[in-house]
Amino acid sequence: MSRPKIGSTAPAAPAPGQIAQGRHYERVRLDDLPDPDPDPDPDPDPVDVGDKSGALDQDESELLGLCERAVQPWLDDTVVVAKAMANVRDRRRYRATHTTFEEYVDERFDKGRQWAYRGIERYQVTLALSPAGDKPAEPLELLPGAHTREIAPVIKQHGEEAGRVKYERAAATGKVTGSSLRQVHEAEIVEDDPNPQPASLYELLSAVRGAYQLASRVEN
């Protein structure tokens, strides 16, 4: 994949560390961080937060703050990139220089189609799961990819409310994971769907295969 001359297809991006989610910050450089412990405990015991023996001294507190400042811009940037890519794709801002969004992403950023589409999907699903009519709190934290893969098809098939119900059902069982989301069956979230969508070819074939297998067991 060839890279275009930066500036030939779009204005130069802001300097790294200038803005994230509308907030100014100073990027932490690699050299600002000390080397990690070369021999860490591979299985540390859980910490009793109320136990004063676990309190951090001033140097440790300052290092923790430095590490958190190093991480936060990357989290913000992930959201910003996803939202920016959604804008470029959905409003066809690439049309002055490229015939397709995929071609634009390839030539402008040297990235594949999946890189852009996965980020956009995570952003859209995260927005869909926010309370209806509410603007998500800042900074917005994207859902993990495993959650998005389980929720996105439900939203596409049955709407945002069904996606929220699925997520809430999984959350009610404990920690939300890709596995807990898969265990929330479709029948539990769409039984009152006022606008059911036609079954896909995959769903029809699955139903036929299931009926055939059941008939075979009955005959035997």
Tab-separated table of N, CA and C in Angstrom, residues 21-111:
chain	number	residue	atom	x	y	z
A	21	GLN	N	-10.544	15.093	22.561
A	21	GLN	CA	-11.908	15.298	23.033
A	21	GLN	C	-12.121	16.749	23.485
A	22	GLY	N	-11.465	17.701	22.795
A	22	GLY	CA	-11.649	19.095	23.127
A	22	GLY	C	-10.832	19.566	24.322
A	23	ARG	N	-9.969	18.688	24.891
A	23	ARG	CA	-9.193	19.064	26.069
A	23	ARG	C	-7.712	19.113	25.705
A	24	HIS	N	-7.039	20.140	26.157
A	24	HIS	CA	-5.602	20.227	25.934
A	24	HIS	C	-4.873	19.347	26.947
A	25	TYR	N	-3.797	18.750	26.538
A	25	TYR	CA	-3.008	17.944	27.454
A	25	TYR	C	-1.577	17.899	26.958
A	26	GLU	N	-0.702	17.524	27.821
A	26	GLU	CA	0.708	17.378	27.489
A	26	GLU	C	1.021	15.895	27.394
A	27	ARG	N	1.423	15.461	26.227
A	27	ARG	CA	1.711	14.034	26.070
A	27	ARG	C	2.919	13.622	26.909
A	28	VAL	N	2.810	12.447	27.491
A	28	VAL	CA	3.928	11.861	28.218
A	28	VAL	C	4.795	11.118	27.217
A	29	ARG	N	6.084	11.405	27.229
A	29	ARG	CA	7.006	10.749	26.312
A	29	ARG	C	7.514	9.438	26.923
A	30	LEU	N	8.012	8.575	26.071
A	30	LEU	CA	8.514	7.280	26.527
A	30	LEU	C	9.614	7.456	27.560
A	31	ASP	N	10.490	8.422	27.329
A	31	ASP	CA	11.609	8.638	28.248
A	31	ASP	C	11.170	9.215	29.582
A	32	ASP	N	9.934	9.723	29.654
A	32	ASP	CA	9.439	10.269	30.920
A	32	ASP	C	9.112	9.172	31.929
A	33	LEU	N	8.915	7.968	31.448
A	33	LEU	CA	8.511	6.857	32.317
A	33	LEU	C	9.718	6.024	32.713
A	34	PRO	N	9.791	5.619	33.973
A	34	PRO	CA	10.884	4.729	34.384
A	34	PRO	C	10.645	3.322	33.851
A	35	ASP	N	11.673	2.512	33.872
A	35	ASP	CA	11.516	1.126	33.436
A	35	ASP	C	10.645	0.364	34.433
A	36	PRO	N	9.787	-0.532	33.944
A	36	PRO	CA	8.971	-1.350	34.863
A	36	PRO	C	9.850	-2.263	35.712
A	37	ASP	N	9.257	-2.826	36.744
A	37	ASP	CA	9.959	-3.772	37.620
A	37	ASP	C	10.429	-4.952	36.769
A	38	PRO	N	11.725	-5.257	36.750
A	38	PRO	CA	12.227	-6.359	35.927
A	38	PRO	C	11.829	-7.740	36.447
A	39	ASP	N	11.415	-7.827	37.718
A	39	ASP	CA	11.058	-9.116	38.297
A	39	ASP	C	9.781	-8.979	39.128
A	40	PRO	N	8.634	-8.700	38.480
A	40	PRO	CA	7.397	-8.493	39.232
A	40	PRO	C	6.826	-9.797	39.764
A	41	ASP	N	6.007	-9.700	40.793
A	41	ASP	CA	5.315	-10.864	41.334
A	41	ASP	C	4.299	-11.336	40.292
A	42	PRO	N	4.412	-12.570	39.802
A	42	PRO	CA	3.504	-13.022	38.743
A	42	PRO	C	2.074	-13.242	39.219
A	43	ASP	N	1.891	-13.393	40.526
A	43	ASP	CA	0.547	-13.657	41.047
A	43	ASP	C	0.363	-12.920	42.369
A	44	PRO	N	0.254	-11.597	42.327
A	44	PRO	CA	0.151	-10.825	43.581
A	44	PRO	C	-1.171	-11.067	44.286
A	45	ASP	N	-1.135	-10.999	45.611
A	45	ASP	CA	-2.362	-11.150	46.394
A	45	ASP	C	-3.255	-9.928	46.212
A	46	PRO	N	-4.578	-10.120	46.310
A	46	PRO	CA	-5.481	-8.963	46.242
A	46	PRO	C	-5.151	-7.969	47.353
A	47	VAL	N	-5.348	-6.706	47.062
A	47	VAL	CA	-5.007	-5.649	48.015
A	47	VAL	C	-6.237	-5.241	48.810
A	48	ASP	N	-6.070	-5.083	50.124
A	48	ASP	CA	-7.121	-4.537	50.968
A	48	ASP	C	-6.982	-3.018	50.925
A	49	VAL	N	-7.888	-2.373	50.163
A	49	VAL	CA	-7.765	-0.934	49.955
A	49	VAL	C	-7.829	-0.169	51.269
A	50	GLY	N	-8.557	-0.701	52.251
A	50	GLY	CA	-8.674	-0.017	53.540
A	50	GLY	C	-7.447	-0.169	54.421
A	51	ASP	N	-6.530	-1.032	54.036
A	51	ASP	CA	-5.326	-1.278	54.825
A	51	ASP	C	-4.287	-0.204	54.497
A	52	LYS	N	-3.887	0.554	55.497
A	52	LYS	CA	-2.956	1.657	55.270
A	52	LYS	C	-1.588	1.179	54.810
A	53	SER	N	-1.308	-0.108	54.987
A	53	SER	CA	0.005	-0.609	54.565
A	53	SER	C	0.152	-0.535	53.044
A	54	GLY	N	-0.971	-0.420	52.344
A	54	GLY	CA	-0.905	-0.325	50.893
A	54	GLY	C	-0.862	1.089	50.377
A	55	ALA	N	-0.781	2.071	51.284
A	55	ALA	CA	-0.765	3.478	50.866
A	55	ALA	C	0.483	3.770	50.044
A	56	LEU	N	0.326	4.662	49.048
A	56	LEU	CA	1.453	5.059	48.211
A	56	LEU	C	2.170	6.245	48.839
A	57	ASP	N	3.497	6.237	48.741
A	57	ASP	CA	4.231	7.418	49.196
A	57	ASP	C	4.177	8.472	48.082
A	58	GLN	N	4.770	9.605	48.288
A	58	GLN	CA	4.648	10.710	47.341
A	58	GLN	C	5.220	10.346	45.973
A	59	ASP	N	6.378	9.703	45.966
A	59	ASP	CA	6.998	9.327	44.690
A	59	ASP	C	6.107	8.349	43.922
A	60	GLU	N	5.529	7.375	44.633
A	60	GLU	CA	4.664	6.399	43.987
A	60	GLU	C	3.400	7.055	43.445
A	61	SER	N	2.839	7.990	44.221
A	61	SER	CA	1.637	8.703	43.783
A	61	SER	C	1.919	9.510	42.523
A	62	GLU	N	3.079	10.164	42.506
A	62	GLU	CA	3.438	10.961	41.333
A	62	GLU	C	3.641	10.065	40.113
A	63	LEU	N	4.254	8.886	40.302
A	63	LEU	CA	4.458	7.968	39.186
A	63	LEU	C	3.128	7.428	38.674
A	64	LEU	N	2.208	7.116	39.610
A	64	LEU	CA	0.886	6.654	39.193
A	64	LEU	C	0.198	7.720	38.349
A	65	GLY	N	0.255	8.972	38.802
A	65	GLY	CA	-0.352	10.058	38.038
A	65	GLY	C	0.274	10.204	36.666
A	66	LEU	N	1.582	10.042	36.576
A	66	LEU	CA	2.283	10.122	35.298
A	66	LEU	C	1.832	9.001	34.363
A	67	CYS	N	1.718	7.790	34.896
A	67	CYS	CA	1.286	6.656	34.079
A	67	CYS	C	-0.144	6.858	33.571
A	68	GLU	N	-1.013	7.369	34.434
A	68	GLU	CA	-2.397	7.584	34.021
A	68	GLU	C	-2.493	8.681	32.972
A	69	ARG	N	-1.649	9.717	33.089
A	69	ARG	CA	-1.641	10.766	32.068
A	69	ARG	C	-1.107	10.225	30.750
A	70	ALA	N	-0.227	9.236	30.816
A	70	ALA	CA	0.297	8.631	29.592
A	70	ALA	C	-0.774	7.812	28.875
A	71	VAL	N	-1.652	7.159	29.652
A	71	VAL	CA	-2.672	6.279	29.068
A	71	VAL	C	-3.867	7.064	28.532
A	72	GLN	N	-4.321	8.084	29.259
A	72	GLN	CA	-5.586	8.747	28.926
A	72	GLN	C	-5.647	9.299	27.499
A	73	PRO	N	-4.603	9.976	27.008
A	73	PRO	CA	-4.699	10.481	25.635
A	73	PRO	C	-4.920	9.391	24.603
A	74	TRP	N	-4.336	8.210	24.842
A	74	TRP	CA	-4.539	7.115	23.887
A	74	TRP	C	-5.982	6.646	23.903
A	75	LEU	N	-6.603	6.631	25.081
A	75	LEU	CA	-8.025	6.269	25.156
A	75	LEU	C	-8.869	7.308	24.437
A	76	ASP	N	-8.571	8.576	24.669
A	76	ASP	CA	-9.299	9.654	24.009
A	76	ASP	C	-9.116	9.576	22.502
A	77	ASP	N	-7.876	9.350	22.080
A	77	ASP	CA	-7.592	9.331	20.651
A	77	ASP	C	-8.365	8.227	19.947
A	78	THR	N	-8.550	7.081	20.616
A	78	THR	CA	-9.301	5.987	20.012
A	78	THR	C	-10.723	6.427	19.688
A	79	VAL	N	-11.330	7.162	20.606
A	79	VAL	CA	-12.688	7.659	20.394
A	79	VAL	C	-12.702	8.702	19.293
A	80	VAL	N	-11.729	9.614	19.334
A	80	VAL	CA	-11.670	10.676	18.340
A	80	VAL	C	-11.489	10.098	16.943
A	81	VAL	N	-10.612	9.120	16.807
A	81	VAL	CA	-10.377	8.498	15.503
A	81	VAL	C	-11.656	7.845	14.984
A	82	ALA	N	-12.357	7.114	15.857
A	82	ALA	CA	-13.581	6.431	15.435
A	82	ALA	C	-14.641	7.433	14.987
A	83	LYS	N	-14.806	8.503	15.750
A	83	LYS	CA	-15.802	9.515	15.393
A	83	LYS	C	-15.416	10.237	14.110
A	84	ALA	N	-14.127	10.524	13.954
A	84	ALA	CA	-13.656	11.189	12.740
A	84	ALA	C	-13.878	10.315	11.508
A	85	MET	N	-13.574	9.028	11.625
A	85	MET	CA	-13.764	8.126	10.492
A	85	MET	C	-15.243	7.999	10.121
A	86	ALA	N	-16.109	8.014	11.140
A	86	ALA	CA	-17.551	7.969	10.866
A	86	ALA	C	-17.990	9.214	10.097
A	87	ASN	N	-17.440	10.360	10.468
A	87	ASN	CA	-17.760	11.592	9.761
A	87	ASN	C	-17.315	11.537	8.308
A	88	VAL	N	-16.094	11.096	8.091
A	88	VAL	CA	-15.557	11.035	6.722
A	88	VAL	C	-16.367	10.067	5.875
A	89	ARG	N	-16.678	8.905	6.432
A	89	ARG	CA	-17.424	7.898	5.666
A	89	ARG	C	-18.869	8.321	5.414
A	90	ASP	N	-19.583	8.673	6.476
A	90	ASP	CA	-21.020	8.914	6.354
A	90	ASP	C	-21.347	10.178	5.571
A	91	ARG	N	-20.455	11.174	5.610
A	91	ARG	CA	-20.687	12.409	4.863
A	91	ARG	C	-19.907	12.433	3.541
A	92	ARG	N	-19.231	11.337	3.245
A	92	ARG	CA	-18.482	11.189	1.987
A	92	ARG	C	-17.489	12.333	1.788
A	93	ARG	N	-16.760	12.669	2.848
A	93	ARG	CA	-15.784	13.748	2.764
A	93	ARG	C	-14.558	13.356	1.936
A	94	TYR	N	-14.470	12.104	1.572
A	94	TYR	CA	-13.331	11.622	0.786
A	94	TYR	C	-13.525	11.852	-0.710
A	95	ARG	N	-14.701	12.306	-1.114
A	95	ARG	CA	-15.089	12.266	-2.522
A	95	ARG	C	-14.290	13.186	-3.442
A	96	ALA	N	-13.590	14.193	-2.886
A	96	ALA	CA	-12.806	15.093	-3.732
A	96	ALA	C	-11.527	14.440	-4.246
A	97	THR	N	-11.058	13.409	-3.533
A	97	THR	CA	-9.768	12.810	-3.891
A	97	THR	C	-9.813	11.305	-4.113
A	98	HIS	N	-10.870	10.630	-3.609
A	98	HIS	CA	-10.911	9.177	-3.699
A	98	HIS	C	-12.305	8.708	-4.104
A	99	THR	N	-12.362	7.586	-4.778
A	99	THR	CA	-13.648	7.077	-5.262
A	99	THR	C	-14.424	6.338	-4.186
A	100	THR	N	-13.727	5.762	-3.211
A	100	THR	CA	-14.388	5.031	-2.136
A	100	THR	C	-13.737	5.366	-0.807
A	101	PHE	N	-14.477	5.118	0.266
A	101	PHE	CA	-13.946	5.325	1.613
A	101	PHE	C	-12.782	4.376	1.873
A	102	GLU	N	-12.899	3.147	1.414
A	102	GLU	CA	-11.849	2.151	1.632
A	102	GLU	C	-10.541	2.592	0.982
A	103	GLU	N	-10.637	3.134	-0.232
A	103	GLU	CA	-9.451	3.615	-0.938
A	103	GLU	C	-8.822	4.789	-0.189
A	104	TYR	N	-9.691	5.663	0.321
A	104	TYR	CA	-9.205	6.817	1.092
A	104	TYR	C	-8.431	6.365	2.322
A	105	VAL	N	-8.998	5.439	3.094
A	105	VAL	CA	-8.341	4.959	4.313
A	105	VAL	C	-7.004	4.302	3.983
A	106	ASP	N	-6.986	3.531	2.912
A	106	ASP	CA	-5.771	2.835	2.492
A	106	ASP	C	-4.670	3.829	2.142
A	107	GLU	N	-4.982	4.796	1.276
A	107	GLU	CA	-3.955	5.692	0.771
A	107	GLU	C	-3.602	6.814	1.746
A	108	ARG	N	-4.585	7.270	2.501
A	108	ARG	CA	-4.309	8.399	3.402
A	108	ARG	C	-3.640	7.963	4.690
A	109	PHE	N	-4.031	6.803	5.231
A	109	PHE	CA	-3.529	6.375	6.530
A	109	PHE	C	-2.793	5.040	6.495
A	110	ASP	N	-2.721	4.429	5.309
A	110	ASP	CA	-2.054	3.135	5.169
A	110	ASP	C	-2.675	2.101	6.097
A	111	LYS	N	-4.009	2.124	6.179
A	111	LYS	CA	-4.755	1.194	7.016
A	111	LYS	C	-5.774	0.442	6.168
